[in-house]
Coordinates of C-alpha atoms and ligand atoms in Angstrom, one line a residue:
M25 CA 123.3 102.4 103.1
D26 CA 125.1 99.0 103.0
V27 CA 124.2 95.7 104.6
H28 CA 126.5 96.3 107.6
E29 CA 124.9 99.6 108.4
M30 CA 121.4 98.2 108.0
K31 CA 122.3 95.3 110.3
E32 CA 123.5 97.8 112.9
R33 CA 120.3 99.7 112.7
F34 CA 118.3 96.6 113.4
I35 CA 120.5 95.6 116.4
R36 CA 120.0 99.2 117.8
L37 CA 116.2 98.8 117.1
G38 CA 116.3 95.9 119.6
E39 CA 117.4 98.4 122.2
V40 CA 114.6 100.7 121.2
F41 CA 112.1 97.9 121.7
E42 CA 113.6 97.2 125.2
D43 CA 113.1 100.9 126.1
Q44 CA 109.6 101.0 124.6
A45 CA 108.2 97.6 125.6
S46 CA 106.3 99.0 128.5
L47 CA 104.7 101.8 126.4
L48 CA 103.6 99.3 123.7
T49 CA 102.2 97.0 126.4
E50 CA 100.3 99.9 128.0
L51 CA 98.8 100.9 124.6
D52 CA 97.8 97.3 123.9
R53 CA 96.3 96.9 127.3
A54 CA 93.9 99.8 126.5
I55 CA 92.6 98.4 123.2
G56 CA 93.9 94.8 123.0
D57 CA 95.3 92.1 125.2
G58 CA 98.4 93.8 126.5
D59 CA 101.0 91.6 124.8
H60 CA 102.4 93.8 122.0
G61 CA 105.4 95.1 123.9
V62 CA 106.4 91.6 125.0
N63 CA 105.7 90.2 121.5
M64 CA 108.0 92.8 119.8
L65 CA 110.7 92.5 122.5
R66 CA 110.8 88.7 122.1
G67 CA 111.3 89.1 118.3
F68 CA 113.9 91.7 118.5
Q69 CA 115.9 90.0 121.3
A70 CA 116.1 86.9 119.1
L71 CA 117.3 88.9 116.1
P72 CA 121.1 89.5 116.7
S73 CA 121.8 85.7 116.7
K74 CA 119.7 85.1 113.7
L75 CA 120.7 87.9 111.3
N76 CA 122.3 86.8 108.0
D77 CA 124.4 89.7 106.6
S78 CA 125.7 87.9 103.5
S79 CA 123.6 90.2 101.4
M80 CA 120.8 92.8 101.9
A81 CA 118.2 90.4 100.7
E82 CA 119.4 87.7 103.1
L83 CA 119.4 90.2 105.9
F84 CA 115.8 91.2 105.3
K85 CA 114.8 87.6 104.8
S86 CA 116.4 86.6 108.2
I87 CA 114.6 89.5 109.9
G88 CA 111.3 88.4 108.4
M89 CA 111.7 84.7 109.3
T90 CA 112.7 85.6 112.9
L91 CA 109.8 88.1 113.4
M92 CA 107.4 85.6 111.9
S93 CA 108.5 82.8 114.3
Q94 CA 109.2 84.8 117.4
V95 CA 106.8 87.7 117.7
G96 CA 103.5 85.9 117.6
G97 CA 100.1 87.7 117.8
A98 CA 98.6 89.4 114.8
S99 CA 101.6 91.6 114.4
G100 CA 104.3 88.9 114.1
P101 CA 103.0 87.3 110.8
L102 CA 102.3 90.8 109.4
Y103 CA 105.8 92.2 110.1
G104 CA 107.4 88.8 109.2
F105 CA 105.7 88.5 105.9
S106 CA 106.5 92.2 105.1
F107 CA 110.3 91.7 105.6
V108 CA 110.2 88.6 103.4
K109 CA 108.5 90.7 100.7
M110 CA 110.9 93.6 101.2
A111 CA 113.8 91.2 100.8
Q112 CA 112.6 90.6 97.2
V113 CA 113.2 94.3 96.2
V114 CA 116.2 95.4 98.3
H115 CA 119.5 96.3 96.7
D116 CA 122.9 95.7 98.5
E117 CA 123.3 99.5 98.5
I118 CA 119.9 101.1 99.4
D119 CA 119.5 104.6 98.0
R120 CA 116.4 106.8 98.1
A121 CA 114.9 105.2 94.9
N122 CA 115.3 101.7 96.4
L123 CA 113.8 102.9 99.7
K124 CA 110.7 103.9 97.8
E125 CA 110.4 100.4 96.4
I126 CA 111.0 98.9 99.8
L127 CA 108.3 101.0 101.5
Q128 CA 105.9 100.1 98.6
A129 CA 106.6 96.4 99.2
F130 CA 106.1 96.9 103.0
S131 CA 102.7 98.7 102.5
D132 CA 101.5 96.2 99.8
A133 CA 102.5 93.3 102.1
V134 CA 100.5 94.6 105.1
A135 CA 97.5 95.5 102.9
Q136 CA 97.5 92.1 101.4
R137 CA 98.1 90.0 104.5
G138 CA 96.0 92.2 106.9
K139 CA 93.3 92.9 104.3
V140 CA 93.5 96.4 105.6
T141 CA 93.1 99.9 104.2
L142 CA 93.8 103.4 105.5
N143 CA 92.0 104.7 108.6
E144 CA 91.3 101.3 110.2
K145 CA 93.6 102.2 113.2
T146 CA 96.4 99.7 112.5
M147 CA 100.1 99.7 111.7
F148 CA 99.1 100.2 108.1
D149 CA 98.2 103.9 108.8
V150 CA 101.8 104.7 109.7
I151 CA 103.4 102.4 107.0
E152 CA 101.3 103.8 104.2
R153 CA 101.6 107.4 105.2
A154 CA 105.4 107.0 105.5
R155 CA 105.4 105.3 102.0
Q156 CA 103.5 108.3 100.6
A157 CA 105.8 110.9 102.2
V158 CA 109.0 109.2 101.0
A159 CA 107.5 108.7 97.5
E160 CA 107.0 112.5 97.5
D161 CA 110.6 113.1 98.6
Q162 CA 109.6 114.5 101.9
T163 CA 111.9 114.1 105.0
V164 CA 110.4 111.5 107.3
S165 CA 111.8 112.1 110.7
L166 CA 111.0 110.2 113.9
K167 CA 108.8 113.1 114.9
R168 CA 106.9 113.0 111.7
L169 CA 106.4 109.2 112.0
Q170 CA 105.2 109.8 115.6
S171 CA 102.6 112.2 114.3
F172 CA 101.2 109.5 111.9
A173 CA 100.9 107.2 114.9
D174 CA 99.3 109.9 117.0
E175 CA 96.6 110.4 114.3
T176 CA 95.4 106.8 115.0
K177 CA 93.9 108.2 118.2
E178 CA 91.1 109.9 116.2
I179 CA 90.2 106.6 114.5
E180 CA 87.7 103.9 115.6
A181 CA 89.3 100.5 115.1
T182 CA 87.8 98.1 112.6
K183 CA 90.6 95.5 112.4
G184 CA 92.2 93.1 114.9
R185 CA 91.4 92.9 118.6
A186 CA 90.9 96.6 118.9
A187 CA 87.8 96.4 116.7
Y188 CA 86.0 94.7 119.7
F189 CA 86.4 98.0 121.6
K190 CA 84.5 99.9 118.9
E191 CA 84.1 103.6 119.9
E192 CA 86.1 102.9 123.2
S193 CA 89.2 102.6 121.0
L194 CA 89.0 106.3 120.3
G195 CA 91.6 108.4 122.1
H196 CA 94.2 105.6 122.2
I197 CA 97.2 105.2 119.8
D198 CA 97.1 101.8 118.1
P199 CA 100.0 99.7 119.5
G200 CA 101.0 98.4 116.1
A201 CA 101.0 101.9 114.7
Q202 CA 103.4 102.8 117.5
S203 CA 105.8 99.9 116.9
S204 CA 105.8 100.7 113.2
V205 CA 107.2 104.2 114.1
Y206 CA 110.4 102.5 115.3
I207 CA 110.7 100.0 112.5
L208 CA 110.2 102.7 109.8
N209 CA 112.6 105.1 111.6
A210 CA 115.2 102.3 111.3
L211 CA 114.5 101.7 107.6
I212 CA 114.2 105.4 106.5
G213 CA 117.0 106.8 108.7
D214 CA 116.0 110.5 108.4
E215 CA 116.9 112.5 111.5
Ligands
ADP26 P1 97.3 90.5 118.9 O1 96.3 91.6 118.5 O2 97.1 89.2 118.3 O3 97.4 90.5 120.4 P2 99.7 92.2 118.8 O4 99.2 92.8 120.1 O5 101.1 91.8 118.7 O6 98.7 91.0 118.3 O7 99.5 93.3 117.6 C1 98.4 94.1 117.5 C2 98.6 95.1 116.4 O8 98.5 94.4 115.1 C3 97.5 96.1 116.3 O9 97.8 97.2 117.1 C4 97.5 96.5 114.8 O10 98.3 97.5 114.5 C5 98.0 95.2 114.1 N1 96.9 94.5 113.4 C6 96.0 93.6 113.9 N2 95.2 93.2 112.9 C7 95.7 93.8 111.7 C8 95.3 93.7 110.4 N3 94.3 93.0 109.9 N4 95.9 94.5 109.5 C9 97.0 95.3 109.9 N5 97.4 95.4 111.2 C10 96.7 94.6 112.1
MG27 MG1 98.0 92.2 121.6

């Protein structure tokens, strides 16, 4: 996977967020303030003009800086910081070994910035489970990623706005877990 292919994946990801914005908004309306779809769309619509493809590290850094400044909410700084941290470990040619390091950096960044652990009903649940599965050389398809997000339905939220909903957060997919499905699918690229 070279820098041009990764850039293409992130441009295509913008189209995914266009298609999924209303779903993300609906999820965030149930257990948040209903802005997650708009937040993610704003970030990814800004991306194409901001991407720096002079190296993989610069590409990831430019994604991080754009998400940090454009997405807003709780998720913008978390995703933004994560891409800046991933930029520190990416190689110009990403192979499976490098992908493992990248997902480790993603998971560490969210854990650190969000002060979050597993089963708090956040994006971290999907990111950390994807990290584990790739570390164990499993195939991590879009369907598999979706199953990780679906599992957040069973969890009561203890972080972010959703925590105010307490047990009423049960039965709903966490919006950040859902947006992480698309981001991880772009990074991992398994069918
Ligand atoms: P806001 O909650 O400020 O409106 P968004 O709606 O854009 O921001 O994002 C909400 C998502 O952010 C949640 O669904 C959750 O996945 C994620 N999130 C919120 N707080 C944390 C945290 N402390 N750690 C990890 N993820 C978090
Ligand atoms: Mg919100």
